[in-house]
PDB file of C-alpha atoms in Angstrom:
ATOM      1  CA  UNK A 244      -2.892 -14.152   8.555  1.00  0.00           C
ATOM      2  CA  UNK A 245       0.605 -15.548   7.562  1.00  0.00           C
ATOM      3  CA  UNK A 246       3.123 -12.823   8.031  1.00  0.00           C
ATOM      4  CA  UNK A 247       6.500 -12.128   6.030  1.00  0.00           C
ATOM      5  CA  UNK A 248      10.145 -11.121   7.391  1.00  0.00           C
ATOM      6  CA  UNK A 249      12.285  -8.918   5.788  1.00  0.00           C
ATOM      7  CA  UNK A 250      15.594  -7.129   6.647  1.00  0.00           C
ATOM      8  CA  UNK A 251      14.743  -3.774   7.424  1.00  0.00           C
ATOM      9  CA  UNK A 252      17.355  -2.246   5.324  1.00  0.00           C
ATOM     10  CA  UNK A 253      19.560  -2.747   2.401  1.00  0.00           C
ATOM     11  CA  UNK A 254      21.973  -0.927   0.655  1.00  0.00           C
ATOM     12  CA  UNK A 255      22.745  -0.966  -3.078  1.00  0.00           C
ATOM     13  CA  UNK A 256      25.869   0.809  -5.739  1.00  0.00           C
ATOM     14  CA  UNK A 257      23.743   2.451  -8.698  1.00  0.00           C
ATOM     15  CA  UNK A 258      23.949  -0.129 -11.757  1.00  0.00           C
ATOM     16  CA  UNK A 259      24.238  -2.987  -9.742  1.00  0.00           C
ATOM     17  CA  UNK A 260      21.531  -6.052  -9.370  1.00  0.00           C
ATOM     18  CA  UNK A 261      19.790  -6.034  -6.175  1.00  0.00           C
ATOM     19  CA  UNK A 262      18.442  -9.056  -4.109  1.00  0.00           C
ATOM     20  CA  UNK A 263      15.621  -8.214  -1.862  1.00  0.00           C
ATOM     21  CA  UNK A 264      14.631 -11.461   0.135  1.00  0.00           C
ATOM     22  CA  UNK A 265      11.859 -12.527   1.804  1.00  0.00           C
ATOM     23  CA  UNK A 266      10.641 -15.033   4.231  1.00  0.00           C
ATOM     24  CA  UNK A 267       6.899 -16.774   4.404  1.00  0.00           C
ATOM     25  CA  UNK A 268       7.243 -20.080   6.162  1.00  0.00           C
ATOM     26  CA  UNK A 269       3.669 -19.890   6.736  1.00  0.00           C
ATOM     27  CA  UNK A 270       2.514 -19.417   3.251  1.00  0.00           C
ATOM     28  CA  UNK A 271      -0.762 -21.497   2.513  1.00  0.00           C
ATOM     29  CA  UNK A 272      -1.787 -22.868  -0.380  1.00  0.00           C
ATOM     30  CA  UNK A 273      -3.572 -19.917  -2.127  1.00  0.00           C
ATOM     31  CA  UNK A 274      -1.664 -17.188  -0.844  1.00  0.00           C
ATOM     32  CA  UNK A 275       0.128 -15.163  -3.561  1.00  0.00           C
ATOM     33  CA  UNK A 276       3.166 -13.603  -3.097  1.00  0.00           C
ATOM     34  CA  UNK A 277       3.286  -9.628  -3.695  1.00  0.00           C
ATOM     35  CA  UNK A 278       5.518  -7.007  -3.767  1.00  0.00           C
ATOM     36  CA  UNK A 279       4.819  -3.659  -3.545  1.00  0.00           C
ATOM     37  CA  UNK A 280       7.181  -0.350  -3.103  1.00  0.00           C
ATOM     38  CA  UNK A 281       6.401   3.049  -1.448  1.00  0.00           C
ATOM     39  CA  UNK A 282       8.719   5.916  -2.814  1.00  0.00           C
ATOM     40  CA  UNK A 283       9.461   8.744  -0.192  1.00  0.00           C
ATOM     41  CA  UNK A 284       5.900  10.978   0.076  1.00  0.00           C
ATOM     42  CA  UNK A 285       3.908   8.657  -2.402  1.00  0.00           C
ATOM     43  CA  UNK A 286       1.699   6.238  -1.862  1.00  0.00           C
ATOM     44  CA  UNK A 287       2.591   2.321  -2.611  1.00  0.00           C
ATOM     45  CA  UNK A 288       2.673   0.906  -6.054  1.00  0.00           C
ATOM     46  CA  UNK A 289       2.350  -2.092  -7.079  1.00  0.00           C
ATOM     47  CA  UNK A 290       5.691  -4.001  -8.307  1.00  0.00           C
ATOM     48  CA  UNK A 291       4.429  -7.918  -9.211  1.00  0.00           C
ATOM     49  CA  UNK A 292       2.941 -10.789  -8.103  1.00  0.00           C
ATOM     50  CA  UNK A 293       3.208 -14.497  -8.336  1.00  0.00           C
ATOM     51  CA  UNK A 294       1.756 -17.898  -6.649  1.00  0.00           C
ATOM     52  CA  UNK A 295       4.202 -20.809  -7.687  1.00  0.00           C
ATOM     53  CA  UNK A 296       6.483 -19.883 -11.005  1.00  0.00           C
ATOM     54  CA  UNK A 297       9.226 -17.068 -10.977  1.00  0.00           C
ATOM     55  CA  UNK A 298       7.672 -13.722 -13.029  1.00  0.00           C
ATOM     56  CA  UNK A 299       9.232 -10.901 -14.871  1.00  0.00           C
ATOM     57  CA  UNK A 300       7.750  -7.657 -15.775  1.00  0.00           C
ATOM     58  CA  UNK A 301       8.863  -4.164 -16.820  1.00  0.00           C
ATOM     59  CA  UNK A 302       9.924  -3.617 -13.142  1.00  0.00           C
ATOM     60  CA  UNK A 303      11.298  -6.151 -11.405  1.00  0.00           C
ATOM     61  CA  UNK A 304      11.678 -10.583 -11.266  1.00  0.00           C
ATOM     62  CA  UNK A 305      10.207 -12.431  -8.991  1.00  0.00           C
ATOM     63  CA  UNK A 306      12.083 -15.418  -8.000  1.00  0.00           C
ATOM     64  CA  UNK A 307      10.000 -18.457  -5.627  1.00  0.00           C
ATOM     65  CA  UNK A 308      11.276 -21.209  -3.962  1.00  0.00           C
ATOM     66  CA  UNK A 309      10.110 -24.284  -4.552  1.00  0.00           C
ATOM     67  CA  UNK A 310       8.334 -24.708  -1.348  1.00  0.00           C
ATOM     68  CA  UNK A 311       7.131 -21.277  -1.593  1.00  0.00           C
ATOM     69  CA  UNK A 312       8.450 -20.598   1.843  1.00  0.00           C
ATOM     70  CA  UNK A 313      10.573 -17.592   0.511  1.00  0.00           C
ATOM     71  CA  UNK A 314      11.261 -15.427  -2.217  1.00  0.00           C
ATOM     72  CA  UNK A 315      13.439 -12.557  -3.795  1.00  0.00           C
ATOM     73  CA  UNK A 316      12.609  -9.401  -5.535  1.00  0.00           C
ATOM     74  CA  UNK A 317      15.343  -8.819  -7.916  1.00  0.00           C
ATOM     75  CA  UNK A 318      15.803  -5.068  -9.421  1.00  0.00           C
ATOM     76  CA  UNK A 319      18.192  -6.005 -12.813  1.00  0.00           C
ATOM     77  CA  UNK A 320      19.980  -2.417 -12.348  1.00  0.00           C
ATOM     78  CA  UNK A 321      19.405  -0.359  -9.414  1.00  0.00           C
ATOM     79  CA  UNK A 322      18.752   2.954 -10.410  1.00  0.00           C
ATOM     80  CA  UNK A 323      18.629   6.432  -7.767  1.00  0.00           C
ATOM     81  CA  UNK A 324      14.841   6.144  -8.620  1.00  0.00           C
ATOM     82  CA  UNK A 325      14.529   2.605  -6.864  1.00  0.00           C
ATOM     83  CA  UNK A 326      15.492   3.948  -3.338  1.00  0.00           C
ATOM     84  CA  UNK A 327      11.997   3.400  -1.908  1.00  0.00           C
ATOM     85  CA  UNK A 328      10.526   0.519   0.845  1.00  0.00           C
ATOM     86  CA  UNK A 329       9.642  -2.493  -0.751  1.00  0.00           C
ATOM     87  CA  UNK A 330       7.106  -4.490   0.968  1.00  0.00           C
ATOM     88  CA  UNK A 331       6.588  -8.722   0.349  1.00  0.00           C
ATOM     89  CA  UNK A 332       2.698  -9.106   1.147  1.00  0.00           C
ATOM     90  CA  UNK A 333       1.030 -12.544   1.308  1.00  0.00           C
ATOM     91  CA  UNK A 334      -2.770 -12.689   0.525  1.00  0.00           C
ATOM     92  CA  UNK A 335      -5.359 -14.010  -2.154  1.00  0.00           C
ATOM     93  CA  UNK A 336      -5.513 -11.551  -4.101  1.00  0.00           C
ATOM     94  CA  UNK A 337      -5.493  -8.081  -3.558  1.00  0.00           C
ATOM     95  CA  UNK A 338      -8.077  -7.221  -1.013  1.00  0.00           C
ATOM     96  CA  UNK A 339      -6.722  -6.747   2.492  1.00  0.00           C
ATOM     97  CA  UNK A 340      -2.851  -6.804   2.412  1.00  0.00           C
ATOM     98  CA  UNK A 341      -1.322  -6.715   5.506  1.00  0.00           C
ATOM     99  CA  UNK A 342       1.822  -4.157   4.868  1.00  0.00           C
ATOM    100  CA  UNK A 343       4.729  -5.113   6.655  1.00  0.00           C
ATOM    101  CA  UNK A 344       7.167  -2.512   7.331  1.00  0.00           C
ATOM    102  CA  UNK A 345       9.123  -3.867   4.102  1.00  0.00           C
ATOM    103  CA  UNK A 346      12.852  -3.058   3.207  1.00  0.00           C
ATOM    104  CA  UNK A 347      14.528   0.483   3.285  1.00  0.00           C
ATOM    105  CA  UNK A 348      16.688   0.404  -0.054  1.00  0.00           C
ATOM    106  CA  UNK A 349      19.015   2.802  -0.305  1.00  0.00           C
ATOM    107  CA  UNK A 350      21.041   3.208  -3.485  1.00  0.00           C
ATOM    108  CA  UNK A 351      24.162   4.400  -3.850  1.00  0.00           C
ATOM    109  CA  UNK A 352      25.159   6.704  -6.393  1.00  0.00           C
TER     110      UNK A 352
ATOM    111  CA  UNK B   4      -1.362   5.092 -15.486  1.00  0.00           C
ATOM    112  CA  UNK B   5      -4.230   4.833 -12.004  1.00  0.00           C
ATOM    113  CA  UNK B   6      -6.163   7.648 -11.616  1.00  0.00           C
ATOM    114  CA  UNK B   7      -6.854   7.831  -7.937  1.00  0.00           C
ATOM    115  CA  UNK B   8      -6.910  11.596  -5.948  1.00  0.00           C
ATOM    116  CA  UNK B   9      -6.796  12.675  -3.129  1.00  0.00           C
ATOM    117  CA  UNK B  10      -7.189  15.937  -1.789  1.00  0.00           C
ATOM    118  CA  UNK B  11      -5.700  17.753   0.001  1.00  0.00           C
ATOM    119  CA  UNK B  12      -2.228  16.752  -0.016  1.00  0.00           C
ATOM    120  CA  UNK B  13      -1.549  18.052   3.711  1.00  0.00           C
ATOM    121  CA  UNK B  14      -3.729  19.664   6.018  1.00  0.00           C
ATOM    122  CA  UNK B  15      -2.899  21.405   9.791  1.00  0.00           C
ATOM    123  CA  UNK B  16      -6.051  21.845  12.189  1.00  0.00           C
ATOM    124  CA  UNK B  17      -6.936  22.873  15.657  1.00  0.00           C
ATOM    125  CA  UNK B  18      -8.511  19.961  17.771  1.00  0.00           C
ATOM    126  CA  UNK B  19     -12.073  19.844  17.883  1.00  0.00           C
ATOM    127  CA  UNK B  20     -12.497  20.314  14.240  1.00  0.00           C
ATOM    128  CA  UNK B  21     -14.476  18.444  11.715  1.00  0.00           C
ATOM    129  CA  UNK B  22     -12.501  17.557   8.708  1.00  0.00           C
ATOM    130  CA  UNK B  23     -13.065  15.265   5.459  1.00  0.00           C
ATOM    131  CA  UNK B  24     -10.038  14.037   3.500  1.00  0.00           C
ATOM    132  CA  UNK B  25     -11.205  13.029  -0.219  1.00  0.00           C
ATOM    133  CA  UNK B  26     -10.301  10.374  -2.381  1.00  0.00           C
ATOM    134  CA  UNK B  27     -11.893   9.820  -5.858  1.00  0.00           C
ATOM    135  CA  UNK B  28     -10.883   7.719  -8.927  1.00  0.00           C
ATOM    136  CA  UNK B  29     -12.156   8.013 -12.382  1.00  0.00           C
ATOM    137  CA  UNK B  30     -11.152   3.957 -13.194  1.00  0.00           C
ATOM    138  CA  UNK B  31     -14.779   2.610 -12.282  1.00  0.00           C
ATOM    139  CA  UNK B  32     -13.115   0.408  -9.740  1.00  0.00           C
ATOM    140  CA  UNK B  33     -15.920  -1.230  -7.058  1.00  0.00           C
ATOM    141  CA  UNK B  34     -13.366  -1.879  -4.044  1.00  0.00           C
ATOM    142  CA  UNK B  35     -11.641   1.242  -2.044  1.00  0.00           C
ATOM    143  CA  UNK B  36      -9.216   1.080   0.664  1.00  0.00           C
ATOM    144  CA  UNK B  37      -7.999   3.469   3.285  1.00  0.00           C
ATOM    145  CA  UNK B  38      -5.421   3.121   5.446  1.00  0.00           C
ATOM    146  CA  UNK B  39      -3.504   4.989   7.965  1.00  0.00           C
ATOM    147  CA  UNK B  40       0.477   5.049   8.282  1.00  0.00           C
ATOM    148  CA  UNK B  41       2.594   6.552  10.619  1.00  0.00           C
ATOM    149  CA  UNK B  42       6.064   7.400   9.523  1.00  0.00           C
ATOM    150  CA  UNK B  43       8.340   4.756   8.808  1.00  0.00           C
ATOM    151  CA  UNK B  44       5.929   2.520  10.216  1.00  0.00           C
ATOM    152  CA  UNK B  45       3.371  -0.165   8.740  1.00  0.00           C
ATOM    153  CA  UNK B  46       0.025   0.898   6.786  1.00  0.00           C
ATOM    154  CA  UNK B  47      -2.587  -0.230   8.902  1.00  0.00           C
ATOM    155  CA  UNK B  48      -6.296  -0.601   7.233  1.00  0.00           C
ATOM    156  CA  UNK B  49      -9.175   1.160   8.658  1.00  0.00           C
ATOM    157  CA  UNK B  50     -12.125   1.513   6.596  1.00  0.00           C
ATOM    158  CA  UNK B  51     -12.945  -0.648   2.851  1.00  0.00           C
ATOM    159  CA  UNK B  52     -15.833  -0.579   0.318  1.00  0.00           C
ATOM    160  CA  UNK B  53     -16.982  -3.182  -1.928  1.00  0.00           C
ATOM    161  CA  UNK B  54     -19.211  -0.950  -3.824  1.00  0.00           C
ATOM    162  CA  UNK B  55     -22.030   1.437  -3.256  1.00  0.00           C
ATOM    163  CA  UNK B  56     -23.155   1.427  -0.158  1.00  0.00           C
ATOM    164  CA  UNK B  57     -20.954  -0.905   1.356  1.00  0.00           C
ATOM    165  CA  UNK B  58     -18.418   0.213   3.659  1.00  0.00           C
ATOM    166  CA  UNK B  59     -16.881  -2.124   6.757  1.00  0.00           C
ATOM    167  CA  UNK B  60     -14.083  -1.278   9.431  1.00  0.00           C
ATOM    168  CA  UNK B  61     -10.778  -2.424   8.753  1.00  0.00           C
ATOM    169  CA  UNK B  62      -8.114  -4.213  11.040  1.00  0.00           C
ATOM    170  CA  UNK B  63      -7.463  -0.811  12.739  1.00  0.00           C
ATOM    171  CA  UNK B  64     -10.117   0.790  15.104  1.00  0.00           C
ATOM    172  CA  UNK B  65     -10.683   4.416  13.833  1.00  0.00           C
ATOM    173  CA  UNK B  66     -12.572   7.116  15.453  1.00  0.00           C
ATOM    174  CA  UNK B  67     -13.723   7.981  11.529  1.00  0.00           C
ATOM    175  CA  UNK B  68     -15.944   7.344   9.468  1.00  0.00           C
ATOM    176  CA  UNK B  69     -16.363   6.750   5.651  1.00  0.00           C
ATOM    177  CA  UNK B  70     -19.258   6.852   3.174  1.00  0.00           C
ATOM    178  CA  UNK B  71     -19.636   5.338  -0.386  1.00  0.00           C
ATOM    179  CA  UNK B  72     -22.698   6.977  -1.968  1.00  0.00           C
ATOM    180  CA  UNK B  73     -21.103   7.132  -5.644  1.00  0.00           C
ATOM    181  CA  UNK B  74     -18.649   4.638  -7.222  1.00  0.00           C
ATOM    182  CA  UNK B  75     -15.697   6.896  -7.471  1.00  0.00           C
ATOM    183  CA  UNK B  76     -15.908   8.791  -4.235  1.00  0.00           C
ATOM    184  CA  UNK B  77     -14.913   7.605  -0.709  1.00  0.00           C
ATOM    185  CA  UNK B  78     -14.765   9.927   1.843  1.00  0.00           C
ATOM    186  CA  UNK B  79     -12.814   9.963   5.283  1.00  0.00           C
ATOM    187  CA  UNK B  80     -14.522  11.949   7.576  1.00  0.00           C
ATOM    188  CA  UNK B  81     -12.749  12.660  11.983  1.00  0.00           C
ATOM    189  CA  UNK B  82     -15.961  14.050  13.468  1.00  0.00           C
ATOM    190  CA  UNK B  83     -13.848  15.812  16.201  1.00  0.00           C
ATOM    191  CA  UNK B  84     -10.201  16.182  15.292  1.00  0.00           C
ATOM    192  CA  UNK B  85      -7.687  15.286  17.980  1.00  0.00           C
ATOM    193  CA  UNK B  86      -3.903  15.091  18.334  1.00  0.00           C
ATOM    194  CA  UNK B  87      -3.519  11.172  18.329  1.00  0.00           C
ATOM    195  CA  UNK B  88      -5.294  11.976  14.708  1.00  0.00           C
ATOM    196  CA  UNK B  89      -1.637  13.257  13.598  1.00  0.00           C
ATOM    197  CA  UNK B  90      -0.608  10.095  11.020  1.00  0.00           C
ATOM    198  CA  UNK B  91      -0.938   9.770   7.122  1.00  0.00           C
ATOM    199  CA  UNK B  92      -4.141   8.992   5.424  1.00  0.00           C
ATOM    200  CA  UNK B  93      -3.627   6.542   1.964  1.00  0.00           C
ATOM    201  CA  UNK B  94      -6.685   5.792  -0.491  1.00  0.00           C
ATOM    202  CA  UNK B  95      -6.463   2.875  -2.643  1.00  0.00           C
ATOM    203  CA  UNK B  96      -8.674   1.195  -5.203  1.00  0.00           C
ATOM    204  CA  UNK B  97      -8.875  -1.924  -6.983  1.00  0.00           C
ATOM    205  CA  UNK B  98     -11.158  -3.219  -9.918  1.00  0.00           C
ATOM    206  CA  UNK B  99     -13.510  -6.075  -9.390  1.00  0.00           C
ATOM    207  CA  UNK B 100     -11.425 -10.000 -10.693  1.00  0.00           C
ATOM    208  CA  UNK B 101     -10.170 -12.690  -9.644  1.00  0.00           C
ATOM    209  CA  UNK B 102      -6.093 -10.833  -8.506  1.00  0.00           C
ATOM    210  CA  UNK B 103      -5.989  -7.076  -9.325  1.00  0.00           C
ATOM    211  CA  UNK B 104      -3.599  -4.738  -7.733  1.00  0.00           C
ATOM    212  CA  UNK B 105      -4.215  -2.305  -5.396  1.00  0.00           C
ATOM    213  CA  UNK B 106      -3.789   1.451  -6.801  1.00  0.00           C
ATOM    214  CA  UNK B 107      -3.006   3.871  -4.498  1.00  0.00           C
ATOM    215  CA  UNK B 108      -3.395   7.834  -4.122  1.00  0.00           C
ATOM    216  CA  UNK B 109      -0.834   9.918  -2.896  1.00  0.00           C
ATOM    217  CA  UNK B 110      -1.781  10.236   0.524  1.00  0.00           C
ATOM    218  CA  UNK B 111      -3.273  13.329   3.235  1.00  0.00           C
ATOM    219  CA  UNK B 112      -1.023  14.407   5.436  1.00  0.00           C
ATOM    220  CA  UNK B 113      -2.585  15.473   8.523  1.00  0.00           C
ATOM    221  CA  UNK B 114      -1.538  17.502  11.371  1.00  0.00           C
ATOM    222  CA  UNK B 115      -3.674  18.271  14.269  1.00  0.00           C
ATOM    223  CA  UNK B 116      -2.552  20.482  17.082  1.00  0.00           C
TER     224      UNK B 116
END
């Protein structure tokens, strides 16, 4: 299974953009990318996806290198809410993710 | 908004005991997921469905065991509850396609003493 590294913590001002990286040099072909968060107590949700072309959505961008061998989650405005592990998952689809142990982001008020 | 339960929310127990954590969605999805996660650690995958009576071990060796006899139910159940038991228990589902996310439950805590 191709793994991901992440740092295992990050810190972030309230308001501010936040830039949550993510390394996959052993990405194949028909592995998306996902991310996923896990607020304190809660169970994971799901954040986005994406195979080969940057994606927005309500939550969060998803910006892909070109030769897929990285990526980075980008929150537009941190918010207190956001402090939570994020988690960059490779697999085809979303049967049998192999969670990391993501990204502690703390957020400072 | 997922609909996926799971009950009960924490639970402390004596060792020996036989206990069944619960996990149900109303969303009519085919594949269910549990996995087990100590804290501030990974979530490791120990049991998955593809439907009715399908269930399979996951990447984790687990002394439970799980059941699917109805779509929206999928039962966890530790025969003979011991110590090294002690973790978090998370449910997750996810509808039958070609990508669909996984939604997940809010996990059991369990304690065993």
């Amino acid at each position: 299974d191709a793994k991901t590294t992440q740092p295992n913590s990050m810190e972030s001002n309230e308001e501010e953009p936040v830039h949550l990286p993510c390394n996959h040099s052993t990405i194949s072909g028909t592995d998306y990318i996902h991310w996923y968060r896990q607020l304190p107590s809660q169970g994971p949700e799901y954040v986005i996806h994406g195979l080969t072309s940057n994606v927005n959505n309500r939550m969060a961008s998803l910006a892909i290198a070109e030769d897929r061998k990285s990526s980075t989650l980008i929150l537009h405005r941190a918010t207190l809410r956001d402090a939570a592990v994020y988690y960059c998952i490779l697999g085809a689809g979303a049967n049998n993710l192999f969670f990391g142990t993501g990204t502690r982001l703390t957020v400072i008020p | 908004e997922a609909d996926i339960y799971q009950t009960p929310r924490y639970l402390v127990i004596g060792t020996g005991k036989k206990i069944t954590l619960e996990c149900s969605q109303t969303m009519g999805h085919d594949k269910m997921y549990w996995y087990q996660q100590d804290p501030g650690m990974e979530l490791h995958l120990i049991h998955y469905s593809y439907g009715v009576n399908s269930t399979e071990k996951g990447d984790l060796s687990s002394e439970s065991t799980v059941s699917r006899i109805r779509t929206e139910h999928f039962p966890l159940t530790l025969e003979s509850a011991r110590p090294s038991h002690t973790s978090q228990y998370l449910c997750a589902s996810v509808p039958s396609g070609t990508y669909n996310e996984q939604f997940f439950g809010p996990g059991t805590r369990l304690t065993v003493l």
